[in-house]
């Protein structure tokens, strides 16, 4: 029964239980499960590994509340987090812990087995890599497991190459070619491409490996997948080194070190320091090589990585021998000899035995010197003299050439796809930005037009539906007057201009309060609007001064209109002002041909009110 069901049951039967606390715990567990599923589905280089580690710690510490399925996915995520730091051995241990859980889902088991294979490869256990790849191939028989089948074939090809089974390695690569021909969507998997490039490297086809690694690095930049780019730089640097391009190798190792230091991946820093030391030694810079190798030796010893640690000890022995003489190399050679007895050796380790033989010969220990020389002869025959790849004939040679062509086509196709994808994404972004700008511009123009239309409608409304007690403002009536004056002159029709003034307005404003003045103003405006004809326009020039524009009307008609307006003002309102007597005057005139300036005419009009007044 789920925890929430128990809480409900306890609450119904009245048992004392902290329902709120129980509910919070249940919700936290559900949230953790959801986050685990989300991270597991997103398994890629862009996972937030710090968040993954924190979440995994919560789940593992309270594992009794989680299913075996969730726990196994947590261990897979922890393995990814460790691998991102270059700790493939630690990742292998997490994957092993996940495999101890009863897992039903085959794809989850394949995922964990793949991480174990990576760890064994890092430790130099190439036979174990071969065995695990075989186990994966047995499980990966469905359509949903094609990716794992490809990875298993790639790891088996690489282990075959390292175990000196070149024909079997090429056969595995040919199977990869056939599978990718049917599942081209997987041809962009960077991890798979890097495995194929490394396989070419271990088959001593250094030029093909270099070409592939260069293209993979370009793909990383084109696809913006730079999270684990230091691992690509390491493999590219090795390809440069074995192709004799030491300057390029040095720069690639330096880039790998820089990126590894940024993410605090100590193991990857160790590999980069080892590579720098080997390149500097080959260039004769023994002092700088010694410094880089000492740092690498310290890091590998601390992380307990036998294979790179042995390689570093051998490189240090060579460097010390060149700098300070044979005796200074002996401590490193003895450590390396003891370590080599307990591990599976790789091609890069066989240089130990000529050094051991020389050391024992210098100490007059001839039996050990001979034994070291015989061991070197056996390993040299295994790794160097018996090189099947260049001597292949017939179908095997054809397979090799097809494998090279496959590698070249895969990388070229994916590089072109990455380049096209990048350009397509840039074009899409540009189109999107331009579309947004166009939409914003259209919205801006539409908004401006609507605002202008609203303003125009409001003005028209104000003009047409203007309140009866409101007149045009001084600024507005002057604009109307000037326009009407020019129109009358242009089309030669009479325009009678009337002017009305309350001469003692200042005395009125002094004797009465603002409320009464406001009522007076509204009353005058109402009466002016009542006596204005349909085509007349009226407005206030100043406090107590009003202007009437009467087109197509004679002076007598306007005079009669102004006289009636003056009488109405006095009768309607100012009778309520008590003993106060207002002095109202008016004047009118029609501009003649000689009246060119409307404001000069208006000035004349306001000065000619003496004979046309009513008090």
CSV table of C-alpha atoms in Angstrom, one decimal, residues 85-87 89 122 234 238 253 265-276 278 292-313 315-316 339 348:
chain,number,residue,atom,x,y,z
A,85,UNK,CA,35.4,13.9,-14.8
A,86,UNK,CA,37.5,11.2,-16.6
A,87,UNK,CA,37.1,8.7,-13.7
A,89,UNK,CA,37.2,3.3,-13.1
A,122,UNK,CA,40.6,2.5,-19.0
A,234,UNK,CA,43.3,13.9,-26.0
A,238,UNK,CA,47.7,11.0,-29.6
A,253,UNK,CA,47.4,18.1,-25.3
A,265,UNK,CA,38.7,16.4,-14.0
A,266,UNK,CA,42.0,15.2,-12.3
A,267,UNK,CA,42.3,12.0,-14.3
A,268,UNK,CA,41.9,13.8,-17.6
A,269,UNK,CA,44.5,16.4,-16.5
A,270,UNK,CA,46.8,13.4,-15.7
A,271,UNK,CA,46.4,12.0,-19.3
A,272,UNK,CA,47.0,15.5,-20.7
A,273,UNK,CA,50.2,15.9,-18.6
A,274,UNK,CA,51.4,12.5,-19.6
A,275,UNK,CA,50.9,13.4,-23.3
A,276,UNK,CA,52.7,16.7,-22.8
A,278,UNK,CA,55.9,12.4,-24.0
A,292,UNK,CA,54.8,17.3,-16.7
A,293,UNK,CA,55.4,13.6,-16.1
A,294,UNK,CA,55.9,14.0,-12.3
A,295,UNK,CA,52.5,15.7,-12.2
A,296,UNK,CA,50.9,12.9,-14.2
A,297,UNK,CA,52.6,10.2,-12.0
A,298,UNK,CA,51.2,11.8,-8.9
A,299,UNK,CA,47.6,12.0,-10.3
A,300,UNK,CA,47.5,8.5,-11.6
A,301,UNK,CA,49.0,7.1,-8.4
A,302,UNK,CA,46.4,8.9,-6.4
A,303,UNK,CA,43.6,7.6,-8.6
A,304,UNK,CA,45.0,4.0,-8.7
A,305,UNK,CA,45.0,3.8,-12.5
A,306,UNK,CA,47.5,1.1,-13.3
A,307,UNK,CA,47.8,1.3,-17.1
A,308,UNK,CA,48.5,5.1,-17.4
A,309,UNK,CA,50.5,5.0,-14.2
A,310,UNK,CA,52.8,2.3,-15.7
A,311,UNK,CA,53.1,4.3,-18.9
A,312,UNK,CA,54.1,7.4,-16.9
A,313,UNK,CA,56.7,5.5,-14.9
A,315,UNK,CA,58.3,7.8,-19.6
A,316,UNK,CA,59.8,9.2,-16.3
A,339,UNK,CA,53.4,-3.1,-11.4
A,348,UNK,CA,52.9,1.2,-25.1
